[in-house]
Tab-separated table of C-alpha atoms and ligand atoms in Angstrom:
chain	number	residue	atom	x	y	z
G	82	MET	CA	-31.303	-8.164	1.221
G	83	PRO	CA	-29.720	-6.776	-1.874
G	84	GLY	CA	-27.540	-3.622	-0.877
G	85	ILE	CA	-24.767	-4.124	1.905
G	86	VAL	CA	-22.038	-1.716	2.665
G	87	VAL	CA	-18.765	-2.681	4.638
G	88	VAL	CA	-17.086	0.112	6.475
G	89	GLY	CA	-14.015	0.549	8.829
G	90	SER	CA	-15.228	2.047	12.090
G	91	GLN	CA	-11.777	3.086	13.289
G	92	TRP	CA	-8.779	4.413	11.191
G	93	GLY	CA	-8.269	1.489	8.675
G	94	ASP	CA	-6.845	-1.935	8.701
G	95	GLU	CA	-9.755	-3.248	10.855
G	96	GLY	CA	-10.108	-6.472	8.795
G	97	LYS	CA	-12.641	-5.396	6.207
G	98	GLY	CA	-10.972	-7.658	3.655
G	99	LYS	CA	-11.761	-10.595	5.961
G	100	ALA	CA	-15.320	-9.374	6.853
G	101	THR	CA	-15.818	-8.868	3.175
G	102	ASP	CA	-14.733	-12.322	2.382
G	103	GLN	CA	-17.049	-13.850	4.728
G	104	LEU	CA	-19.993	-13.346	2.635
G	105	GLY	CA	-18.325	-15.223	-0.128
G	106	ASP	CA	-20.437	-17.063	-2.553
G	107	ARG	CA	-23.860	-15.527	-1.493
G	108	VAL	CA	-22.667	-12.242	-2.930
G	109	ASP	CA	-23.174	-11.500	-6.682
G	110	TYR	CA	-21.324	-8.152	-7.015
G	111	THR	CA	-18.451	-6.849	-4.683
G	112	VAL	CA	-17.871	-3.072	-5.451
G	113	ARG	CA	-14.977	-0.862	-4.288
G	114	TYR	CA	-16.404	2.809	-4.268
G	115	SER	CA	-13.764	4.970	-2.601
G	116	GLY	CA	-10.054	5.354	-2.380
G	117	GLY	CA	-7.265	3.560	-4.455
G	118	ASN	CA	-4.040	1.380	-3.777
G	119	ASN	CA	-3.751	3.286	-0.577
G	120	ALA	CA	-5.946	0.345	0.837
G	121	GLY	CA	-4.369	-3.076	1.649
G	122	HIS	CA	-7.010	-5.955	2.232
G	123	THR	CA	-5.750	-9.204	3.498
G	124	ILE	CA	-7.439	-12.285	3.164
G	125	VAL	CA	-6.334	-15.757	4.204
G	126	VAL	CA	-7.888	-18.832	2.221
G	127	ASP	CA	-6.482	-22.346	2.733
G	128	GLY	CA	-3.294	-21.106	4.189
G	129	GLU	CA	-3.147	-18.916	1.080
G	130	LYS	CA	-2.382	-15.010	1.897
G	131	TYR	CA	-3.791	-12.506	-0.391
G	132	ALA	CA	-3.126	-8.668	-0.211
G	133	LEU	CA	-5.488	-6.643	-2.132
G	134	HIS	CA	-4.919	-3.003	-2.938
G	135	LEU	CA	-7.224	-1.878	-5.620
G	136	LEU	CA	-9.457	-5.086	-6.579
G	137	PRO	CA	-12.219	-5.783	-4.395
G	138	SER	CA	-12.137	-8.882	-2.047
G	139	GLY	CA	-14.861	-10.599	-3.979
G	140	ILE	CA	-12.320	-11.416	-6.517
G	141	LEU	CA	-11.526	-14.499	-4.710
G	142	ASN	CA	-14.933	-15.809	-5.110
G	143	ALA	CA	-15.900	-17.219	-8.241
G	144	ASN	CA	-19.524	-16.453	-8.025
G	145	SER	CA	-19.226	-12.638	-7.387
G	146	THR	CA	-18.384	-10.029	-10.135
G	147	PRO	CA	-15.689	-7.678	-9.007
G	148	VAL	CA	-16.543	-3.977	-9.841
G	149	ILE	CA	-14.517	-0.803	-9.522
G	150	GLY	CA	-16.891	2.299	-9.164
G	151	ASN	CA	-16.733	5.884	-10.274
G	152	GLY	CA	-15.379	6.928	-6.844
G	153	VAL	CA	-12.236	5.043	-6.860
G	154	VAL	CA	-8.874	6.327	-8.222
G	155	ILE	CA	-6.945	3.879	-10.360
G	156	ASP	CA	-3.300	3.412	-10.951
G	157	LEU	CA	-3.321	1.652	-14.080
G	158	ALA	CA	-0.017	0.089	-13.390
G	159	VAL	CA	-0.790	-1.230	-10.054
G	160	LEU	CA	-4.324	-2.437	-11.372
G	161	PHE	CA	-2.665	-4.786	-13.948
G	162	GLU	CA	0.188	-5.875	-11.722
G	163	GLU	CA	-2.393	-7.130	-9.304
G	164	ILE	CA	-4.363	-8.677	-11.911
G	165	ASP	CA	-1.376	-10.310	-13.332
G	166	GLY	CA	-0.439	-11.434	-9.732
G	167	LEU	CA	-3.782	-13.283	-8.844
G	168	THR	CA	-3.756	-14.858	-12.528
G	169	ALA	CA	-0.373	-16.287	-11.760
G	170	ARG	CA	-2.058	-17.757	-8.753
G	171	GLY	CA	-4.853	-19.186	-10.524
G	172	ILE	CA	-7.425	-16.496	-9.650
G	173	ASP	CA	-9.983	-15.740	-12.435
G	174	THR	CA	-10.183	-12.000	-12.891
G	175	SER	CA	-11.980	-11.823	-16.206
G	176	LYS	CA	-15.208	-10.646	-14.688
G	177	LEU	CA	-13.745	-7.352	-13.457
G	178	LEU	CA	-15.921	-4.137	-14.456
G	179	ILE	CA	-14.595	-0.840	-14.061
G	180	SER	CA	-16.529	2.582	-14.042
G	181	ALA	CA	-15.960	4.705	-17.154
G	182	ASN	CA	-15.978	7.589	-14.908
G	183	ALA	CA	-13.472	6.495	-12.265
G	184	HIS	CA	-10.481	8.684	-12.191
G	185	ILE	CA	-6.822	7.938	-12.931
G	186	ILE	CA	-3.803	8.327	-10.921
G	187	ALA	CA	-1.285	9.382	-13.106
G	188	PRO	CA	2.472	9.216	-12.412
G	189	TYR	CA	2.707	12.865	-11.741
G	190	HIS	CA	-0.152	12.455	-8.681
G	191	GLN	CA	2.504	10.291	-7.076
G	192	VAL	CA	5.471	12.733	-7.490
G	193	ILE	CA	3.303	15.591	-5.974
G	194	ASP	CA	2.230	13.356	-3.138
G	195	LYS	CA	5.641	12.677	-2.168
G	196	VAL	CA	7.213	16.327	-2.689
G	197	THR	CA	4.423	17.986	-0.814
G	198	GLU	CA	4.763	15.501	2.219
G	199	ARG	CA	8.419	16.375	2.309
G	200	PHE	CA	7.837	19.979	2.001
G	201	LEU	CA	5.077	19.848	4.822
G	202	GLY	CA	7.939	18.545	7.360
G	203	ASN	CA	6.637	17.891	10.856
G	204	ARG	CA	2.978	18.854	9.492
G	205	ARG	CA	3.035	16.084	7.141
G	206	ILE	CA	-0.082	13.520	6.974
G	207	GLY	CA	1.824	10.415	6.749
G	208	THR	CA	0.283	9.582	3.459
G	209	THR	CA	0.917	6.329	1.768
G	210	GLY	CA	2.549	8.334	-1.303
G	211	ARG	CA	0.439	6.709	-3.948
G	212	GLY	CA	-0.860	9.993	-5.107
G	213	ILE	CA	-4.382	9.690	-3.707
G	214	GLY	CA	-4.710	13.068	-2.558
G	215	PRO	CA	-3.368	14.804	-5.563
G	216	ALA	CA	-5.466	12.540	-7.999
G	217	TYR	CA	-8.657	13.525	-5.617
G	218	SER	CA	-7.563	17.401	-5.945
G	219	ASP	CA	-7.477	17.070	-9.668
G	220	LYS	CA	-11.042	15.644	-9.578
G	221	ILE	CA	-12.686	18.212	-7.625
G	222	ASN	CA	-10.428	20.918	-9.450
G	223	ARG	CA	-12.048	19.479	-12.579
G	224	LEU	CA	-8.442	18.764	-13.899
G	225	GLY	CA	-8.687	15.070	-13.437
G	226	ILE	CA	-8.059	12.309	-16.074
G	227	ARG	CA	-10.966	9.589	-16.372
G	228	VAL	CA	-10.831	6.027	-17.476
G	229	GLN	CA	-13.093	7.079	-20.433
G	230	ASP	CA	-10.626	9.618	-21.531
G	231	LEU	CA	-8.278	6.885	-22.722
G	232	PHE	CA	-10.489	6.164	-25.501
G	233	ASP	CA	-9.985	9.586	-27.045
G	234	ASP	CA	-6.219	10.296	-27.605
G	235	SER	CA	-6.498	13.907	-28.565
G	236	ILE	CA	-8.721	14.627	-25.570
G	237	LEU	CA	-6.483	12.714	-23.278
G	238	ALA	CA	-3.432	14.625	-24.516
G	239	GLN	CA	-5.198	18.034	-24.024
G	240	LYS	CA	-6.211	16.863	-20.427
G	241	VAL	CA	-2.606	15.859	-19.318
G	242	GLU	CA	-1.278	19.124	-20.732
G	243	ALA	CA	-3.753	21.208	-18.808
G	244	ALA	CA	-3.320	19.175	-15.737
G	245	LEU	CA	0.439	19.515	-16.019
G	246	GLU	CA	0.505	23.127	-17.008
G	247	GLN	CA	0.416	24.455	-13.189
G	248	LYS	CA	1.859	21.471	-11.638
G	249	ASN	CA	5.237	22.050	-13.759
G	250	HIS	CA	5.493	25.445	-12.660
G	251	LEU	CA	5.200	24.525	-8.972
G	252	LEU	CA	7.539	21.328	-9.297
G	253	VAL	CA	10.324	23.272	-10.946
G	254	LYS	CA	9.882	26.819	-9.063
G	255	VAL	CA	8.778	25.599	-5.593
G	256	TYR	CA	9.873	22.166	-5.240
G	257	ASN	CA	12.943	22.206	-7.335
G	258	ARG	CA	12.149	19.138	-9.166
G	259	ARG	CA	12.172	18.349	-13.126
G	260	ALA	CA	9.084	19.293	-15.350
G	261	ILE	CA	7.172	16.418	-16.310
G	262	ASP	CA	6.638	15.839	-20.148
G	263	PRO	CA	2.948	15.705	-20.855
G	264	GLY	CA	3.630	13.723	-24.069
G	265	GLU	CA	5.514	11.020	-21.960
G	266	VAL	CA	2.521	10.698	-19.643
G	267	THR	CA	0.087	10.449	-22.530
G	268	ARG	CA	2.032	7.560	-23.944
G	269	HIS	CA	2.322	5.780	-20.726
G	270	LEU	CA	-1.589	5.971	-20.079
G	271	LEU	CA	-2.369	4.947	-23.747
G	272	SER	CA	-0.356	1.837	-23.258
G	273	TYR	CA	-3.068	0.323	-21.060
G	274	VAL	CA	-5.994	1.012	-23.193
G	275	ASP	CA	-6.214	-2.148	-25.202
G	276	ARG	CA	-6.202	-3.864	-21.910
G	277	VAL	CA	-8.626	-1.662	-19.848
G	278	ARG	CA	-11.310	-1.287	-22.754
G	279	PRO	CA	-13.292	-4.755	-22.347
G	280	MET	CA	-13.451	-3.928	-18.479
G	281	VAL	CA	-15.017	-0.625	-18.735
G	282	THR	CA	-18.775	-0.138	-18.548
G	283	ASP	CA	-21.493	1.864	-17.122
G	284	VAL	CA	-21.129	0.451	-13.736
G	285	THR	CA	-24.169	2.600	-12.161
G	286	ARG	CA	-26.415	1.046	-14.767
G	287	VAL	CA	-25.227	-2.489	-14.243
G	288	LEU	CA	-25.521	-2.198	-10.307
G	289	ASN	CA	-29.067	-0.638	-10.377
G	290	ARG	CA	-30.326	-3.545	-12.921
G	291	ALA	CA	-28.716	-6.040	-10.502
G	292	LEU	CA	-30.332	-4.415	-7.519
G	293	ASP	CA	-33.756	-4.462	-9.382
G	294	ASP	CA	-33.227	-8.063	-9.794
G	295	GLY	CA	-32.717	-8.884	-6.192
G	296	LYS	CA	-29.103	-9.622	-6.664
G	297	VAL	CA	-26.666	-9.088	-3.422
G	298	VAL	CA	-24.455	-6.195	-3.899
G	299	LEU	CA	-21.776	-5.739	-1.313
G	300	PHE	CA	-19.998	-2.412	-1.225
G	301	GLU	CA	-16.499	-2.855	0.264
G	302	GLY	CA	-15.198	0.130	2.028
G	303	ALA	CA	-11.697	0.911	1.884
G	304	GLN	CA	-10.073	3.012	4.870
G	305	ALA	CA	-12.345	4.006	7.507
G	306	HIS	CA	-14.981	6.593	8.862
G	307	HIS	CA	-12.112	8.366	10.905
G	308	LEU	CA	-10.044	8.797	7.650
G	309	ASP	CA	-13.086	10.277	6.015
G	310	VAL	CA	-12.280	13.785	4.393
G	311	ASP	CA	-15.565	15.027	5.738
G	312	HIS	CA	-16.090	13.158	9.174
G	313	GLY	CA	-12.382	11.953	10.047
G	314	THR	CA	-9.830	13.817	11.985
G	315	TYR	CA	-9.151	16.161	9.191
G	316	PRO	CA	-6.543	17.149	8.115
G	317	TYR	CA	-5.340	13.688	8.979
G	318	VAL	CA	-7.442	11.911	6.691
G	319	THR	CA	-7.544	10.382	3.079
G	320	SER	CA	-9.100	12.500	0.287
G	321	SER	CA	-12.334	10.536	-0.232
G	322	ASN	CA	-15.373	9.544	1.705
G	323	PRO	CA	-15.042	5.946	2.685
G	324	ILE	CA	-18.226	6.297	4.920
G	325	ALA	CA	-21.389	4.400	4.073
G	326	ALA	CA	-22.874	7.259	2.395
G	327	GLY	CA	-20.012	7.349	-0.041
G	328	ALA	CA	-20.990	3.800	-1.736
G	329	CYS	CA	-23.830	5.760	-3.179
G	330	ILE	CA	-21.884	8.430	-4.552
G	331	GLY	CA	-18.897	6.178	-5.476
G	332	ALA	CA	-21.049	3.585	-7.281
G	333	GLY	CA	-24.088	5.564	-8.360
G	334	VAL	CA	-26.778	3.746	-6.068
G	335	GLY	CA	-29.586	5.784	-4.352
G	336	PRO	CA	-29.568	5.755	-0.584
G	337	THR	CA	-32.641	3.328	-0.398
G	338	ARG	CA	-30.752	1.017	-2.008
G	339	ILE	CA	-28.688	0.344	1.030
G	340	ASP	CA	-30.446	-2.226	3.427
G	341	ARG	CA	-27.533	-3.177	5.670
G	342	THR	CA	-24.280	-1.157	6.776
G	343	VAL	CA	-21.702	-3.173	8.742
G	344	GLY	CA	-18.955	-1.351	10.811
G	345	ILE	CA	-15.657	-3.383	11.134
G	346	MET	CA	-14.008	-2.926	14.544
G	347	LYS	CA	-10.783	-4.401	15.824
G	348	ALA	CA	-10.811	-5.320	19.198
G	349	TYR	CA	-8.154	-2.695	20.140
G	350	THR	CA	-7.362	0.447	17.877
G	351	THR	CA	-4.452	0.976	15.357
G	352	ARG	CA	-3.590	3.682	13.051
G	353	VAL	CA	-0.963	4.298	10.423
G	354	GLY	CA	0.275	7.876	9.514
G	355	GLU	CA	0.049	11.200	11.632
G	356	GLY	CA	-2.913	12.471	13.729
G	357	PRO	CA	-4.710	12.126	16.995
G	358	PHE	CA	-5.034	9.018	18.637
G	359	PRO	CA	-5.969	9.240	22.449
G	360	THR	CA	-5.522	5.683	23.451
G	361	GLU	CA	-2.222	5.263	21.732
G	362	LEU	CA	0.373	3.213	23.855
G	363	LEU	CA	3.907	4.409	23.210
G	364	ASP	CA	5.117	1.843	25.821
G	365	ALA	CA	5.926	-1.984	26.142
G	366	ASP	CA	2.151	-2.697	25.974
G	367	GLY	CA	2.044	-0.929	22.411
G	368	GLU	CA	4.671	-3.085	21.400
G	369	LYS	CA	3.057	-6.198	22.658
G	370	LEU	CA	0.109	-5.371	20.881
G	371	ARG	CA	2.012	-4.510	17.459
G	372	ALA	CA	3.995	-7.881	17.860
G	373	ASP	CA	0.881	-10.119	18.720
G	374	GLY	CA	-1.370	-8.553	16.253
G	375	ALA	CA	1.431	-8.157	13.507
G	376	GLU	CA	0.508	-4.721	13.003
G	377	PHE	CA	2.796	-3.691	10.068
G	378	GLY	CA	0.963	-2.084	7.208
G	379	THR	CA	-0.058	-4.150	4.221
G	380	THR	CA	0.449	-1.312	1.691
G	381	THR	CA	3.611	0.456	3.046
G	382	GLY	CA	4.996	-1.931	5.544
G	383	ARG	CA	4.989	0.869	8.240
G	384	ASN	CA	4.497	0.117	11.894
G	385	ARG	CA	0.911	0.705	12.891
G	386	ARG	CA	0.552	2.715	15.890
G	387	CYS	CA	-1.388	0.591	18.608
G	388	GLY	CA	-3.718	1.448	21.581
G	389	TRP	CA	-6.592	0.223	23.621
G	390	PHE	CA	-10.208	0.192	22.112
G	391	ASP	CA	-11.625	3.485	21.862
G	392	ALA	CA	-15.486	3.396	22.427
G	393	PRO	CA	-16.174	7.032	21.678
G	394	VAL	CA	-14.182	6.591	18.508
G	395	VAL	CA	-16.422	3.778	17.222
G	396	GLU	CA	-19.441	5.182	18.600
G	397	ALA	CA	-18.997	8.396	16.484
G	398	ALA	CA	-18.884	5.892	13.454
G	399	VAL	CA	-21.854	3.879	14.323
G	400	THR	CA	-23.751	7.342	14.653
G	401	ALA	CA	-22.552	8.718	11.285
G	402	ASN	CA	-23.173	5.198	9.222
G	403	ALA	CA	-26.140	3.775	11.127
G	404	PHE	CA	-24.485	0.600	11.267
G	405	THR	CA	-26.832	-2.174	11.488
G	406	ASP	CA	-24.310	-4.774	12.380
G	407	MET	CA	-20.912	-4.825	13.659
G	408	PHE	CA	-17.878	-7.281	12.932
G	409	LEU	CA	-15.585	-7.300	15.573
G	410	THR	CA	-11.959	-8.576	14.658
G	411	LYS	CA	-8.667	-9.671	16.085
G	412	LEU	CA	-10.309	-10.771	19.473
G	413	ASP	CA	-7.876	-13.699	19.727
G	414	ILE	CA	-4.936	-11.007	19.592
G	415	LEU	CA	-6.083	-9.903	23.097
G	416	THR	CA	-5.555	-13.316	24.588
G	417	GLY	CA	-3.079	-13.183	27.679
G	418	TRP	CA	-3.727	-9.822	29.335
G	419	GLU	CA	-5.277	-9.980	32.816
G	420	THR	CA	-7.002	-6.790	32.608
G	421	ILE	CA	-8.002	-5.125	29.296
G	422	PRO	CA	-8.540	-1.304	29.473
G	423	VAL	CA	-11.211	0.102	27.418
G	424	CYS	CA	-11.650	3.717	26.642
G	425	VAL	CA	-15.270	4.767	27.655
G	426	ALA	CA	-15.148	8.617	27.739
G	427	TYR	CA	-12.378	11.305	27.783
G	428	GLU	CA	-11.177	13.988	30.016
G	429	VAL	CA	-10.778	17.429	28.204
G	430	ASN	CA	-9.565	20.468	30.189
G	431	GLY	CA	-10.694	18.777	33.616
G	432	GLU	CA	-13.828	17.761	32.330
G	433	ARG	CA	-15.437	14.308	31.706
G	434	ILE	CA	-16.989	13.914	28.205
G	435	GLU	CA	-18.806	10.939	27.041
G	436	HIS	CA	-18.660	11.544	23.278
G	437	GLN	CA	-15.807	12.340	20.732
G	438	PRO	CA	-15.030	15.818	21.125
G	439	MET	CA	-16.405	18.385	18.464
G	440	THR	CA	-13.202	20.017	17.962
G	441	GLN	CA	-9.828	18.802	16.650
G	442	THR	CA	-8.152	20.828	19.339
G	443	ASP	CA	-10.073	19.230	22.208
G	444	PHE	CA	-9.643	15.736	20.565
G	445	HIS	CA	-5.782	16.455	20.555
G	446	HIS	CA	-6.178	17.227	24.356
G	447	ALA	CA	-8.558	14.240	25.242
G	448	LYS	CA	-7.319	12.012	27.766
G	449	PRO	CA	-8.658	8.717	27.993
G	450	ILE	CA	-10.700	7.415	30.851
G	451	TYR	CA	-10.571	3.748	30.991
G	452	GLU	CA	-13.029	0.903	32.352
G	453	TYR	CA	-10.769	-2.333	33.177
G	454	LEU	CA	-12.191	-5.471	32.187
G	455	ASP	CA	-11.177	-8.805	32.965
G	456	GLY	CA	-8.947	-10.509	30.599
G	457	TRP	CA	-8.798	-14.414	29.702
G	458	SER	CA	-5.782	-16.667	28.969
G	459	GLU	CA	-7.587	-19.393	26.837
G	460	ASP	CA	-6.765	-19.944	23.168
G	461	ILE	CA	-9.899	-18.469	21.465
G	462	SER	CA	-8.738	-19.060	17.957
G	463	GLY	CA	-10.484	-22.358	17.805
G	464	CYS	CA	-13.749	-21.119	19.002
G	465	ARG	CA	-16.846	-21.095	16.473
G	466	GLU	CA	-19.606	-20.508	18.709
G	467	PHE	CA	-19.980	-17.667	21.177
G	468	SER	CA	-20.718	-20.034	23.978
G	469	ASP	CA	-17.083	-21.809	23.397
G	470	PHE	CA	-15.701	-18.406	24.649
G	471	PRO	CA	-14.508	-18.181	28.189
G	472	GLN	CA	-16.939	-15.965	30.418
G	473	THR	CA	-14.622	-12.827	30.370
G	474	THR	CA	-14.394	-13.097	26.628
G	475	GLN	CA	-18.264	-12.883	26.403
G	476	ALA	CA	-18.399	-10.166	28.772
G	477	TYR	CA	-15.707	-8.135	26.921
G	478	VAL	CA	-17.670	-8.525	23.637
G	479	ARG	CA	-20.929	-7.664	25.306
G	480	ARG	CA	-19.431	-4.497	27.026
G	481	LEU	CA	-18.217	-3.132	23.485
G	482	GLU	CA	-21.601	-3.847	22.169
G	483	GLU	CA	-23.162	-1.417	24.820
G	484	LEU	CA	-20.507	1.116	24.549
G	485	VAL	CA	-20.724	1.424	20.663
G	486	GLY	CA	-24.460	1.255	20.740
G	487	ALA	CA	-24.666	-1.546	17.962
G	488	ARG	CA	-25.145	-5.399	18.065
G	489	ILE	CA	-21.929	-7.247	17.135
G	490	SER	CA	-23.007	-9.877	14.625
G	491	GLY	CA	-19.657	-11.228	13.610
G	492	ILE	CA	-16.264	-11.833	15.413
G	493	GLY	CA	-13.002	-12.757	14.040
G	494	VAL	CA	-10.703	-15.245	15.912
G	495	GLY	CA	-7.819	-15.365	13.549
G	496	PRO	CA	-6.936	-14.214	9.830
G	497	SER	CA	-8.169	-17.442	8.120
G	498	ARG	CA	-11.538	-17.627	6.359
G	499	GLU	CA	-13.124	-20.249	8.731
G	500	GLN	CA	-11.941	-18.313	12.082
G	501	VAL	CA	-15.103	-16.740	12.818
G	502	VAL	CA	-17.887	-16.819	15.140
G	503	MET	CA	-21.200	-15.557	13.718
G	504	LEU	CA	-24.004	-14.274	15.895
G	505	HIS	CA	-26.388	-12.623	13.427
G	506	ASP	CA	-26.331	-13.601	9.664
G	507	LEU	CA	-25.257	-10.332	7.690
G	508	LEU	CA	-27.641	-10.919	4.808
G	509	ASN	CA	-30.956	-12.097	6.360
C	125	LIG	P1	-8.381	-3.932	6.058
C	125	LIG	O1	-7.451	-3.085	5.338
C	125	LIG	O2	-9.409	-3.585	7.018
C	125	LIG	O3	-9.000	-5.115	5.137
C	125	LIG	O4	-7.345	-4.784	7.183
C	125	LIG	P2	-5.663	-5.438	6.840
C	125	LIG	O5	-6.029	-6.537	5.862
C	125	LIG	O6	-5.043	-4.087	6.169
C	125	LIG	O7	-5.452	-5.591	8.441
C	125	LIG	C1	-6.048	-6.825	8.951
C	125	LIG	C2	-5.098	-7.828	9.239
C	125	LIG	O8	-5.508	-8.568	10.266
C	125	LIG	C3	-4.866	-8.744	8.131
C	125	LIG	O9	-3.459	-9.057	8.258
C	125	LIG	C4	-5.741	-9.925	8.475
C	125	LIG	O10	-5.476	-11.129	7.789
C	125	LIG	C5	-5.821	-9.923	9.972
C	125	LIG	N1	-6.923	-10.213	10.639
C	125	LIG	C6	-8.327	-10.017	10.232
C	125	LIG	N2	-9.175	-10.439	11.272
C	125	LIG	C7	-8.457	-11.081	11.944
C	125	LIG	C8	-8.705	-11.929	13.389
C	125	LIG	O11	-10.016	-11.923	13.733
C	125	LIG	N3	-7.861	-12.345	13.978
C	125	LIG	C9	-6.585	-12.111	13.558
C	125	LIG	N4	-5.389	-12.723	14.352
C	125	LIG	N5	-6.048	-11.632	12.378
C	125	LIG	C10	-7.086	-11.078	11.636
C	126	LIG	P1	-7.262	0.201	4.328
C	126	LIG	O1	-8.399	0.190	3.302
C	126	LIG	C1	-5.051	2.478	7.077
C	126	LIG	C2	-4.076	6.544	5.781
C	126	LIG	C3	-2.621	6.799	5.546
C	126	LIG	C4	-2.366	8.443	6.127
C	126	LIG	C5	-3.705	8.969	5.670
C	126	LIG	C6	-3.782	9.734	4.075
C	126	LIG	O2	-6.355	-0.893	4.262
C	126	LIG	O3	-7.999	0.253	5.847
C	126	LIG	P2	-3.458	8.836	1.687
C	126	LIG	O4	-2.433	8.050	1.095
C	126	LIG	O5	-4.630	8.091	1.544
C	126	LIG	O6	-3.519	10.285	1.295
C	126	LIG	O7	-3.054	8.850	3.239
C	126	LIG	O8	-4.623	7.672	5.426
C	126	LIG	N1	-4.534	5.630	5.170
C	126	LIG	C7	-4.884	4.379	5.735
C	126	LIG	N2	-4.355	3.861	7.054
C	126	LIG	N3	-5.627	1.731	6.278
C	126	LIG	C8	-5.931	2.226	5.029
C	126	LIG	O9	-6.412	1.588	4.280
C	126	LIG	C9	-5.481	3.430	4.863
C	126	LIG	N4	-5.426	4.265	3.442
C	126	LIG	C10	-4.966	5.381	3.871
C	126	LIG	O10	-1.554	6.187	6.401
C	126	LIG	O11	-2.389	8.493	7.503
C	127	LIG	MG1	-5.500	-2.262	5.472
């Protein structure tokens, strides 16, 4: 069972870090294939909390080789800050491999991310401000800087100059900001070259050889299906392809290499930033979910918007990712509700529709139709077998499984590594 992809099935922060960490020492390579340090993956091991933004969660497992694929955008300052932070806590990061084709987030990408958001006013996306969109725009515009460009000073200088030519006009004439000096940017990027050089390799070749040898390669998605630039709630999305197919592009492995796709879903729904969210609760119930679930962003510290579980949203992700398994997280957070509403369909313009609407306009107007499931009051954080759950908790899980159309193979009942109930092995 060598190739497995972990993907968020909602709007991010489902607990992908924890789910990835579950496979632990059985994984030979853990690969980030999309996004950048807009991600924040939290893992709790022996009471120690780790928040990873750019490095794959597998970095915490000594037997797993962490890999950053070509589909990732890398802020070098953040990369080394994260490496230094982990090293100081006794984590060995020396096995990290980075694709020569990964793109670099330069300081001007962050500036442009922030000024464009300000310029958009109430049409803003609510980005993380980390320069993600502008870095991917340059990649697609063929104005990007790749990791391998660091190894040729004169090429790097030319590319930085080309990338800044139009941007400086925009910054000065439209955004009323200072022009950015290409020489300064080049020197800044070159200051990392000696540290990064030993990590850089042909990741595609390494991973394909590993798969040939029957090694287990886990592709750790960042963001989520509904933040995907093609499949998400565009334009309120990130600028990459977090979906399972993105693993093939962002790491250089063919689709036939992927044996399992695991969708991570929170027992309710959260979203950070702007964009449609039919089951959002803007009342005391939403506040309670936020407080009980500690729903504050790992990356930006922003409040996460909270609402009930939206089955059509997850079902859309199941369809497009062909999830073989689901990992349900934060079930413990729902303890204490007498009834738990679950969105099973929507009302749009007076009509009942079973699936996520095809158009954004209809999705904006979709009103959730709820089914009310019985809650439970028992503390479930100590449960380790499905049969340990109260009957109503079991029924909640089984109903979600039916509604989304994929089996639930793992259930998180707390943030720690051992707080999990496994129903099916994710590797065999
Ligand atoms: P990711 O971006 O998908 O990796 O998720 P985040 O790390 O941003 O957010 C998930 C949060 O929920 C983290 O603080 C995790 O420690 C926590 N978490 C994950 N699974 C569970 C769970 O089953 N129960 C509880 N209570 N917390 C969990
Ligand atoms: P993880 O991997 C939740 C959201 C931002 C914003 C939109 C675009 O931890 O689940 P960007 O900076 O990417 O251009 O912002 O996407 N967003 C996330 N929301 N979890 C994430 O990552 C996210 N990464 C980006 O809030 O709405
Ligand atoms: Mg997160």
